[in-house]
CSV table of C-alpha atoms in Angstrom, one decimal:
chain,number,residue,atom,x,y,z
G,10,UNK,CA,-3.1,24.4,-6.7
G,11,UNK,CA,-5.6,22.5,-4.1
G,12,UNK,CA,-9.1,23.6,-4.0
G,13,UNK,CA,-11.4,22.3,-1.3
G,14,UNK,CA,-15.1,21.6,-1.9
G,15,UNK,CA,-17.5,23.7,-0.8
G,16,UNK,CA,-18.6,21.9,2.4
G,17,UNK,CA,-18.2,18.8,0.8
G,18,UNK,CA,-14.6,16.5,2.1
G,19,UNK,CA,-13.6,16.4,-1.7
G,20,UNK,CA,-10.6,18.4,-2.9
G,21,UNK,CA,-9.3,19.0,-6.4
G,22,UNK,CA,-6.0,18.6,-7.7
G,23,UNK,CA,-5.2,21.0,-11.1
G,24,UNK,CA,-1.5,20.5,-11.0
G,25,UNK,CA,-0.1,20.2,-14.1
G,26,UNK,CA,1.9,17.2,-14.6
G,27,UNK,CA,5.3,16.8,-13.0
G,28,UNK,CA,6.9,14.6,-10.1
G,29,UNK,CA,6.5,15.5,-6.6
G,30,UNK,CA,9.1,15.3,-3.8
G,31,UNK,CA,9.0,12.3,-1.7
G,32,UNK,CA,6.9,12.2,1.3
G,33,UNK,CA,8.9,10.1,3.4
G,34,UNK,CA,12.2,11.4,2.5
G,35,UNK,CA,13.0,14.2,5.5
G,36,UNK,CA,11.7,10.7,7.2
G,37,UNK,CA,14.5,9.0,5.7
G,38,UNK,CA,16.5,11.4,7.0
G,39,UNK,CA,15.5,11.7,10.9
G,40,UNK,CA,15.9,7.8,11.0
G,41,UNK,CA,19.2,7.6,9.2
G,42,UNK,CA,17.2,4.9,7.1
G,43,UNK,CA,20.2,5.7,4.4
G,44,UNK,CA,22.8,4.9,6.6
G,45,UNK,CA,22.8,2.4,9.9
G,46,UNK,CA,19.0,3.1,10.8
G,47,UNK,CA,17.9,3.3,14.2
G,48,UNK,CA,18.4,0.8,16.6
G,49,UNK,CA,13.9,0.3,17.5
G,50,UNK,CA,11.9,-0.4,14.0
G,51,UNK,CA,7.7,0.2,13.9
G,52,UNK,CA,7.9,2.1,11.0
G,53,UNK,CA,8.8,-1.1,8.8
G,54,UNK,CA,4.9,-2.0,6.8
G,55,UNK,CA,5.9,-5.6,5.4
G,56,UNK,CA,5.7,-8.9,7.1
G,57,UNK,CA,8.7,-10.8,8.5
G,58,UNK,CA,11.5,-10.9,5.8
G,59,UNK,CA,11.7,-14.4,4.3
G,60,UNK,CA,15.2,-15.7,3.2
G,61,UNK,CA,16.8,-17.1,0.1
G,62,UNK,CA,18.0,-20.1,2.4
G,63,UNK,CA,14.6,-21.0,3.9
G,64,UNK,CA,13.3,-20.6,0.0
G,65,UNK,CA,15.0,-23.0,-0.9
G,66,UNK,CA,14.0,-25.1,2.0
G,67,UNK,CA,11.1,-25.4,1.7
G,68,UNK,CA,11.0,-25.8,-1.9
G,69,UNK,CA,13.7,-29.6,-1.2
G,70,UNK,CA,10.9,-30.1,1.4
G,71,UNK,CA,8.4,-30.3,-1.3
G,72,UNK,CA,10.7,-32.0,-3.7
G,73,UNK,CA,11.1,-29.1,-5.7
G,74,UNK,CA,14.6,-29.8,-7.0
G,75,UNK,CA,14.3,-28.4,-10.5
G,76,UNK,CA,13.5,-25.1,-9.1
G,77,UNK,CA,16.3,-24.8,-7.1
G,78,UNK,CA,18.8,-25.8,-9.6
G,79,UNK,CA,17.2,-23.3,-12.3
G,80,UNK,CA,17.3,-20.3,-10.0
G,81,UNK,CA,21.4,-21.0,-9.2
G,82,UNK,CA,22.1,-21.6,-12.8
G,83,UNK,CA,19.7,-19.3,-15.8
G,84,UNK,CA,21.2,-17.3,-18.3
G,85,UNK,CA,21.4,-13.8,-17.9
G,86,UNK,CA,19.4,-12.4,-21.1
G,87,UNK,CA,16.3,-11.2,-21.2
G,88,UNK,CA,12.9,-12.1,-19.7
G,89,UNK,CA,9.6,-11.0,-22.1
G,90,UNK,CA,8.4,-7.6,-21.6
G,91,UNK,CA,5.7,-8.3,-19.7
G,92,UNK,CA,7.2,-11.4,-17.6
G,93,UNK,CA,8.2,-15.0,-18.2
G,94,UNK,CA,5.1,-17.3,-18.5
G,95,UNK,CA,5.4,-19.5,-15.6
G,96,UNK,CA,5.6,-16.6,-13.6
G,97,UNK,CA,2.7,-14.7,-14.6
G,98,UNK,CA,0.8,-18.1,-14.3
G,99,UNK,CA,2.0,-18.6,-11.0
G,100,UNK,CA,0.6,-15.4,-9.7
G,101,UNK,CA,-2.5,-16.1,-11.9
G,102,UNK,CA,-2.6,-19.4,-10.0
G,103,UNK,CA,-1.4,-18.0,-6.2
G,104,UNK,CA,-3.7,-14.5,-6.3
G,105,UNK,CA,-6.8,-14.3,-8.7
G,106,UNK,CA,-10.1,-16.7,-9.3
G,107,UNK,CA,-11.1,-15.0,-12.8
G,108,UNK,CA,-7.6,-13.8,-14.1
G,109,UNK,CA,-5.7,-16.0,-16.2
G,110,UNK,CA,-2.0,-16.3,-17.2
G,111,UNK,CA,-2.6,-14.0,-20.1
G,112,UNK,CA,-3.6,-11.3,-17.9
G,113,UNK,CA,-1.4,-10.9,-16.0
G,114,UNK,CA,1.6,-8.9,-16.7
G,115,UNK,CA,4.9,-8.9,-14.5
G,116,UNK,CA,6.6,-5.4,-12.7
G,117,UNK,CA,9.1,-4.7,-10.7
G,118,UNK,CA,7.6,-4.0,-7.4
G,119,UNK,CA,4.6,-2.0,-7.0
G,120,UNK,CA,5.5,1.1,-7.2
G,121,UNK,CA,6.4,0.8,-10.9
G,122,UNK,CA,2.9,-1.4,-11.4
G,123,UNK,CA,0.9,1.5,-10.3
G,124,UNK,CA,3.1,4.2,-11.9
G,125,UNK,CA,2.9,2.0,-15.0
G,126,UNK,CA,-0.8,1.9,-15.2
G,127,UNK,CA,-1.4,5.4,-14.2
G,128,UNK,CA,0.9,6.8,-17.1
G,129,UNK,CA,-0.8,4.1,-19.6
G,130,UNK,CA,-4.6,5.0,-18.5
G,131,UNK,CA,-4.2,9.2,-18.3
G,132,UNK,CA,-3.5,11.7,-20.4
G,133,UNK,CA,-1.5,14.5,-19.5
G,134,UNK,CA,-3.0,17.7,-21.3
G,135,UNK,CA,-5.7,18.2,-24.2
G,136,UNK,CA,-4.5,17.5,-27.7
G,137,UNK,CA,-6.1,17.1,-31.1
G,138,UNK,CA,-5.6,12.9,-32.3
G,139,UNK,CA,-6.7,12.9,-35.8
G,140,UNK,CA,-9.3,15.7,-35.9
G,141,UNK,CA,-11.0,14.5,-31.9
G,142,UNK,CA,-9.9,16.5,-29.0
G,143,UNK,CA,-8.3,14.0,-25.9
G,144,UNK,CA,-9.6,16.3,-22.9
G,145,UNK,CA,-7.1,16.0,-20.3
G,146,UNK,CA,-7.6,12.9,-17.9
G,147,UNK,CA,-9.1,13.0,-14.8
G,148,UNK,CA,-9.1,11.0,-11.9
G,149,UNK,CA,-10.4,10.0,-7.8
G,150,UNK,CA,-8.3,9.2,-4.9
G,151,UNK,CA,-8.4,9.1,-1.1
G,152,UNK,CA,-6.4,10.9,1.4
G,153,UNK,CA,-4.7,9.6,3.9
G,154,UNK,CA,-2.6,7.5,2.0
G,155,UNK,CA,0.6,6.1,0.4
G,156,UNK,CA,2.0,8.4,-1.7
G,157,UNK,CA,1.6,6.9,-4.9
G,158,UNK,CA,-1.6,6.3,-4.5
G,159,UNK,CA,-2.5,9.8,-4.3
G,160,UNK,CA,0.3,11.1,-7.0
G,161,UNK,CA,0.4,8.7,-9.6
G,162,UNK,CA,-2.3,9.7,-11.6
G,163,UNK,CA,-0.7,13.4,-10.9
G,164,UNK,CA,2.7,12.3,-12.3
G,165,UNK,CA,0.9,11.2,-15.3
G,166,UNK,CA,-0.8,14.9,-15.6
G,167,UNK,CA,-4.5,13.9,-14.8
G,168,UNK,CA,-6.8,16.2,-13.4
G,169,UNK,CA,-7.4,14.8,-9.5
G,170,UNK,CA,-10.1,14.5,-6.9
G,171,UNK,CA,-9.1,13.7,-3.5
G,172,UNK,CA,-11.7,12.2,-1.4
G,173,UNK,CA,-10.4,12.8,2.7
G,174,UNK,CA,-10.8,9.9,5.1
G,175,UNK,CA,-11.8,10.1,8.4
G,176,UNK,CA,-11.6,9.6,11.9
G,177,UNK,CA,-15.3,9.5,12.7
G,178,UNK,CA,-16.4,7.4,9.9
G,179,UNK,CA,-13.5,4.7,10.8
G,180,UNK,CA,-10.9,5.4,7.7
G,181,UNK,CA,-14.3,3.6,5.5
G,182,UNK,CA,-14.9,5.0,2.1
G,183,UNK,CA,-17.9,7.1,1.8
G,184,UNK,CA,-19.7,6.2,-1.2
G,185,UNK,CA,-21.5,9.6,-1.5
G,186,UNK,CA,-18.0,11.7,-1.0
G,187,UNK,CA,-17.2,9.0,-3.3
G,188,UNK,CA,-20.0,10.1,-5.8
G,189,UNK,CA,-19.4,14.5,-5.1
G,190,UNK,CA,-16.1,13.2,-6.2
G,191,UNK,CA,-16.1,12.1,-9.6
G,192,UNK,CA,-17.1,14.2,-12.8
G,193,UNK,CA,-18.8,12.8,-16.1
G,194,UNK,CA,-15.9,12.2,-17.7
G,195,UNK,CA,-14.0,10.5,-14.4
G,196,UNK,CA,-11.3,8.2,-16.1
G,197,UNK,CA,-9.8,6.4,-13.3
G,198,UNK,CA,-10.5,5.6,-9.6
G,199,UNK,CA,-7.5,4.7,-7.3
G,200,UNK,CA,-8.5,2.9,-4.4
G,201,UNK,CA,-5.7,1.1,-2.1
G,202,UNK,CA,-7.4,-1.7,0.4
G,203,UNK,CA,-6.8,-3.2,2.8
G,204,UNK,CA,-6.0,0.5,3.8
G,205,UNK,CA,-2.4,1.8,4.5
G,206,UNK,CA,-1.7,3.4,7.1
G,207,UNK,CA,-4.5,2.3,9.3
G,208,UNK,CA,-4.9,-1.6,8.6
G,209,UNK,CA,-8.9,-0.9,7.9
G,210,UNK,CA,-10.8,-2.6,4.9
G,211,UNK,CA,-13.9,-1.8,3.3
G,212,UNK,CA,-16.9,-4.8,3.4
G,213,UNK,CA,-17.9,-6.6,0.6
G,214,UNK,CA,-20.8,-4.5,0.2
G,215,UNK,CA,-18.6,-1.6,-0.3
G,216,UNK,CA,-16.5,-2.3,-2.9
G,217,UNK,CA,-19.3,-3.9,-4.4
G,218,UNK,CA,-20.9,0.3,-4.4
G,219,UNK,CA,-17.1,1.3,-5.9
G,220,UNK,CA,-18.1,-0.5,-8.5
G,221,UNK,CA,-20.8,0.5,-9.8
G,222,UNK,CA,-20.2,3.8,-9.3
G,223,UNK,CA,-17.6,3.3,-11.3
G,224,UNK,CA,-19.4,1.8,-14.0
G,225,UNK,CA,-21.8,4.5,-14.1
G,226,UNK,CA,-18.6,6.7,-14.9
G,227,UNK,CA,-17.2,3.8,-17.7
G,228,UNK,CA,-14.1,4.6,-15.6
G,229,UNK,CA,-11.4,2.1,-14.6
G,230,UNK,CA,-10.2,0.9,-10.8
G,231,UNK,CA,-7.0,0.6,-10.2
G,232,UNK,CA,-6.9,-1.4,-7.1
G,233,UNK,CA,-3.5,-1.3,-4.7
G,234,UNK,CA,-3.9,-4.5,-3.3
G,235,UNK,CA,-0.6,-5.3,-1.8
G,236,UNK,CA,-1.8,-5.9,2.1
G,237,UNK,CA,-4.3,-8.8,0.3
G,238,UNK,CA,-4.1,-12.0,1.7
G,239,UNK,CA,-2.9,-10.5,5.5
G,240,UNK,CA,-6.6,-10.1,6.7
G,241,UNK,CA,-6.3,-11.1,10.2
G,242,UNK,CA,-10.1,-13.0,9.5
G,243,UNK,CA,-9.6,-14.9,6.2
G,244,UNK,CA,-13.0,-14.6,5.9
G,245,UNK,CA,-13.1,-10.8,5.2
G,246,UNK,CA,-10.7,-10.8,2.6
G,247,UNK,CA,-12.0,-9.0,-0.6
G,248,UNK,CA,-12.0,-10.0,-4.2
G,249,UNK,CA,-9.4,-8.8,-6.4
G,250,UNK,CA,-11.1,-5.9,-8.5
G,251,UNK,CA,-9.5,-7.2,-11.8
G,252,UNK,CA,-11.9,-10.5,-11.4
G,253,UNK,CA,-14.8,-8.8,-10.6
G,254,UNK,CA,-15.1,-5.4,-13.2
G,255,UNK,CA,-14.1,-6.1,-16.8
G,256,UNK,CA,-12.0,-2.6,-15.9
G,257,UNK,CA,-10.3,-3.6,-12.9
G,258,UNK,CA,-6.9,-3.0,-12.5
G,259,UNK,CA,-5.3,-5.4,-9.7
G,260,UNK,CA,-1.5,-3.7,-8.6
G,261,UNK,CA,0.2,-6.4,-5.9
G,262,UNK,CA,3.7,-7.6,-5.1
G,263,UNK,CA,5.9,-9.8,-3.3
G,264,UNK,CA,6.7,-7.6,-0.8
G,265,UNK,CA,3.7,-7.1,2.2
G,266,UNK,CA,2.3,-10.3,2.5
G,267,UNK,CA,5.3,-12.7,1.7
G,268,UNK,CA,8.3,-10.8,3.5
G,269,UNK,CA,9.7,-10.7,-0.4
G,270,UNK,CA,10.8,-7.0,-1.0
G,271,UNK,CA,14.3,-7.5,-1.8
G,272,UNK,CA,13.1,-10.3,-4.7
G,273,UNK,CA,11.3,-6.3,-5.9
G,274,UNK,CA,9.0,-8.0,-7.9
G,275,UNK,CA,4.9,-6.8,-9.0
G,276,UNK,CA,1.9,-7.8,-10.7
G,277,UNK,CA,-0.3,-6.0,-13.3
G,278,UNK,CA,-4.2,-8.1,-13.6
G,279,UNK,CA,-6.7,-6.9,-16.2
G,280,UNK,CA,-8.7,-8.7,-18.6
G,281,UNK,CA,-9.1,-6.1,-21.1
G,282,UNK,CA,-6.5,-7.1,-23.8
G,283,UNK,CA,-6.3,-3.2,-24.7
G,284,UNK,CA,-5.2,-2.2,-21.7
G,285,UNK,CA,-3.0,-4.8,-21.0
G,286,UNK,CA,-0.5,-3.9,-24.1
G,287,UNK,CA,-0.9,-0.2,-23.2
G,288,UNK,CA,0.5,-0.7,-19.8
G,289,UNK,CA,3.4,-3.1,-22.0
G,290,UNK,CA,3.9,0.0,-24.2
G,291,UNK,CA,4.4,2.3,-21.5
G,292,UNK,CA,7.1,-0.3,-19.4
G,293,UNK,CA,9.1,0.3,-23.0
G,294,UNK,CA,10.2,3.9,-21.3
G,295,UNK,CA,11.0,2.0,-17.4
G,296,UNK,CA,11.6,-0.9,-16.3
G,297,UNK,CA,11.0,-2.9,-19.8
G,298,UNK,CA,11.2,-6.5,-18.4
G,299,UNK,CA,12.0,-7.9,-14.5
G,300,UNK,CA,14.8,-10.2,-14.1
G,301,UNK,CA,14.8,-14.1,-13.9
G,302,UNK,CA,16.4,-14.1,-10.9
G,303,UNK,CA,13.3,-12.4,-9.4
G,304,UNK,CA,10.6,-14.5,-11.4
G,305,UNK,CA,12.1,-17.0,-10.0
G,306,UNK,CA,12.1,-16.1,-6.5
G,307,UNK,CA,8.4,-15.0,-7.4
G,308,UNK,CA,8.0,-19.1,-8.5
G,309,UNK,CA,9.9,-20.5,-4.7
G,310,UNK,CA,7.6,-17.9,-3.0
G,311,UNK,CA,4.4,-18.6,-4.1
G,312,UNK,CA,4.6,-22.7,-3.8
G,313,UNK,CA,5.5,-21.9,-1.0
G,314,UNK,CA,2.9,-19.2,-0.2
G,315,UNK,CA,0.8,-21.5,2.6
G,316,UNK,CA,3.6,-21.7,4.5
G,317,UNK,CA,4.1,-18.3,4.0
G,318,UNK,CA,1.4,-16.4,4.9
G,319,UNK,CA,0.3,-19.4,8.0
G,320,UNK,CA,3.5,-18.2,9.2
G,321,UNK,CA,3.8,-14.1,8.8
G,322,UNK,CA,-0.5,-14.0,10.4
G,323,UNK,CA,1.0,-15.6,13.6
G,324,UNK,CA,3.4,-13.2,13.7
G,325,UNK,CA,1.1,-10.5,13.4
G,326,UNK,CA,-1.6,-11.0,15.6
G,327,UNK,CA,1.1,-11.6,18.3
G,328,UNK,CA,2.2,-8.8,17.8
G,329,UNK,CA,-0.6,-7.0,17.4
G,330,UNK,CA,-1.9,-7.8,20.7
G,331,UNK,CA,1.5,-7.0,21.8
G,332,UNK,CA,0.7,-3.3,20.5
G,333,UNK,CA,-3.2,-3.5,21.6
G,334,UNK,CA,-1.7,-4.0,24.9
G,335,UNK,CA,0.8,-1.0,25.3
G,336,UNK,CA,-1.7,1.3,23.7
G,337,UNK,CA,-4.6,0.5,26.1
G,338,UNK,CA,-2.0,1.0,28.8
G,339,UNK,CA,-1.7,4.3,27.7
G,340,UNK,CA,-5.1,5.5,26.3
G,341,UNK,CA,-4.8,8.3,28.3
G,342,UNK,CA,-2.4,9.3,25.6
G,343,UNK,CA,-3.5,7.0,22.3
G,344,UNK,CA,-6.0,5.8,20.0
G,345,UNK,CA,-6.6,4.2,18.0
G,346,UNK,CA,-9.2,2.1,14.9
G,347,UNK,CA,-8.6,-1.4,15.9
G,348,UNK,CA,-6.6,-2.8,12.1
G,349,UNK,CA,-8.2,-6.0,10.5
G,350,UNK,CA,-5.6,-6.2,8.2
G,351,UNK,CA,-1.9,-6.1,7.0
G,352,UNK,CA,0.6,-4.7,9.2
G,353,UNK,CA,0.2,-0.7,9.7
G,354,UNK,CA,-1.8,1.0,12.6
G,355,UNK,CA,-2.7,4.2,12.4
G,356,UNK,CA,-2.6,5.9,15.9
G,357,UNK,CA,-3.4,9.3,17.7
G,358,UNK,CA,-1.4,10.7,20.5
G,359,UNK,CA,-3.1,12.9,22.2
G,360,UNK,CA,0.1,14.8,23.9
G,361,UNK,CA,1.3,18.3,23.2
G,362,UNK,CA,3.2,17.5,20.6
G,363,UNK,CA,2.2,16.6,16.2
G,364,UNK,CA,3.8,13.7,14.7
G,365,UNK,CA,6.8,15.0,13.5
G,366,UNK,CA,8.2,16.9,16.6
G,367,UNK,CA,7.0,13.1,18.2
G,368,UNK,CA,8.7,11.2,15.6
G,369,UNK,CA,11.6,13.7,16.2
G,370,UNK,CA,12.2,13.0,19.8
G,371,UNK,CA,11.8,9.1,19.4
G,372,UNK,CA,14.3,9.0,16.9
G,373,UNK,CA,16.9,11.1,19.4
G,374,UNK,CA,16.1,7.6,21.1
G,375,UNK,CA,16.2,5.3,18.9
G,376,UNK,CA,13.0,4.6,17.8
G,377,UNK,CA,11.0,4.8,14.6
G,378,UNK,CA,7.5,4.9,13.4
G,379,UNK,CA,6.5,7.0,10.5
G,380,UNK,CA,4.3,10.1,11.2
G,381,UNK,CA,1.3,12.0,9.0
G,382,UNK,CA,3.3,13.9,6.6
G,383,UNK,CA,4.1,10.3,5.2
G,384,UNK,CA,0.6,10.2,3.9
G,385,UNK,CA,-0.3,13.9,3.4
G,386,UNK,CA,1.0,17.0,3.1
G,387,UNK,CA,-2.5,18.9,3.4
G,388,UNK,CA,-2.6,20.4,7.1
G,389,UNK,CA,-6.2,20.1,6.7
G,390,UNK,CA,-6.8,16.0,6.7
G,391,UNK,CA,-7.3,16.8,9.8
G,392,UNK,CA,-4.1,13.8,11.5
G,393,UNK,CA,-1.4,16.1,12.3
G,394,UNK,CA,-1.6,14.1,15.8
G,395,UNK,CA,-1.5,11.0,13.7
G,396,UNK,CA,1.2,8.7,13.1
G,397,UNK,CA,1.3,4.5,11.8
G,398,UNK,CA,2.9,1.9,13.4
G,399,UNK,CA,4.5,-1.3,11.4
G,400,UNK,CA,4.0,-4.8,13.7
G,401,UNK,CA,5.2,-7.5,10.8
G,402,UNK,CA,7.9,-8.4,11.8
G,403,UNK,CA,9.7,-10.7,14.9
G,404,UNK,CA,11.6,-7.5,15.9
G,405,UNK,CA,8.8,-5.8,17.3
G,406,UNK,CA,7.7,-6.2,20.9
G,407,UNK,CA,11.0,-5.7,21.3
G,408,UNK,CA,10.2,-2.1,19.8
G,409,UNK,CA,6.9,-1.8,21.6
G,410,UNK,CA,9.0,-2.8,24.9
G,411,UNK,CA,11.3,0.7,24.4
G,412,UNK,CA,8.8,3.0,23.3
G,413,UNK,CA,7.1,1.5,26.7
G,414,UNK,CA,10.4,3.2,28.1
G,415,UNK,CA,10.0,6.4,26.6
G,416,UNK,CA,6.8,7.0,27.1
G,417,UNK,CA,7.1,6.4,30.8
G,418,UNK,CA,10.0,8.9,30.6
G,419,UNK,CA,8.6,11.4,29.0
G,420,UNK,CA,4.6,11.5,30.6
G,421,UNK,CA,5.1,14.1,33.4
G,422,UNK,CA,6.7,16.3,30.9
G,423,UNK,CA,3.9,16.3,28.6
G,424,UNK,CA,1.2,17.0,31.3
G,425,UNK,CA,0.0,13.4,32.0
G,426,UNK,CA,1.4,12.1,34.9
G,427,UNK,CA,0.8,7.8,35.6
G,428,UNK,CA,-2.5,8.4,37.5
G,429,UNK,CA,-1.9,4.8,40.9
């Protein structure tokens, strides 16, 4: 049962352990994602995809011929549980400041990393072990957000409290609300920064406040840092939680910043050796080890990190200008909080349709976006009119042009005629 705490933006979710239906399942059906898809895609949330040919070209340019040869002729045996050392070292060197190779585990993507950590750290039921009672774990998450950032602890069997983020607060985390949500026995706080779906980012001071709350409760912080390195101003980049907090766990992947989701490679970073062993134990029952081909592609990506990030951020900045120009020209219909990181933007539609209805109408016109139901099933979150636009790819300008034509054709029908 979901219970809203009186006069508080905190919601208790006391369902027992079970996998839940994917919120994006309906969206994939509406946009024919499992078939040919739609002509204009504003649903994607990753930077411009790279290609194997591009990775090999960049490798040749820096004289990395041995890496190309290794990729083209590598044994198809198992890799070590938790990943090969060269890949773990590359992630540590490229992504973290304090974490070393031994602090990193390689996973088959970021989704696997989230679930692995939740299952390893959280207890599903009260039980007695060696004469001591182990209570059902308690976790705190934030809504609206990516489904796994809300429900991975639930899948692991934890009792969950959700902290509601609001437009009135600029989608920022309110430390008072977080403190209210935490209990004496809170074991995990799960954050996602930069935040999907709005592309907003808390301040360094706010992050330190979150750490202080976690430390007072002796709680872990699991940080989904999937959009890290796509800050529009590098000066706003937050440190990885695993670098600054002794009970911090950072997860990330090649997908969002580097446009290499097809490599299916992510990571878990944590400086607590006992926790890392628990993560490795949990991995035995999922994706026990990554593919060596993915690890070698990761080496190619991370050795070309600066080149890929410069290219991708250039595309993102240009696309954001185009998106904001469209929204500004149609400000009677749309409003938003300016994103500062990543390649996603959370838009309010002021017209007569919910985002679900708008998404279906756009799909009929060959345009996809992500309605609010992809980020929360709870109408009390107050975001039925919101939808997410992704603007990380080179094809975005054409999609915005199509969206502009659609809006112009619907204005009179919606009761928002264009004024001279």
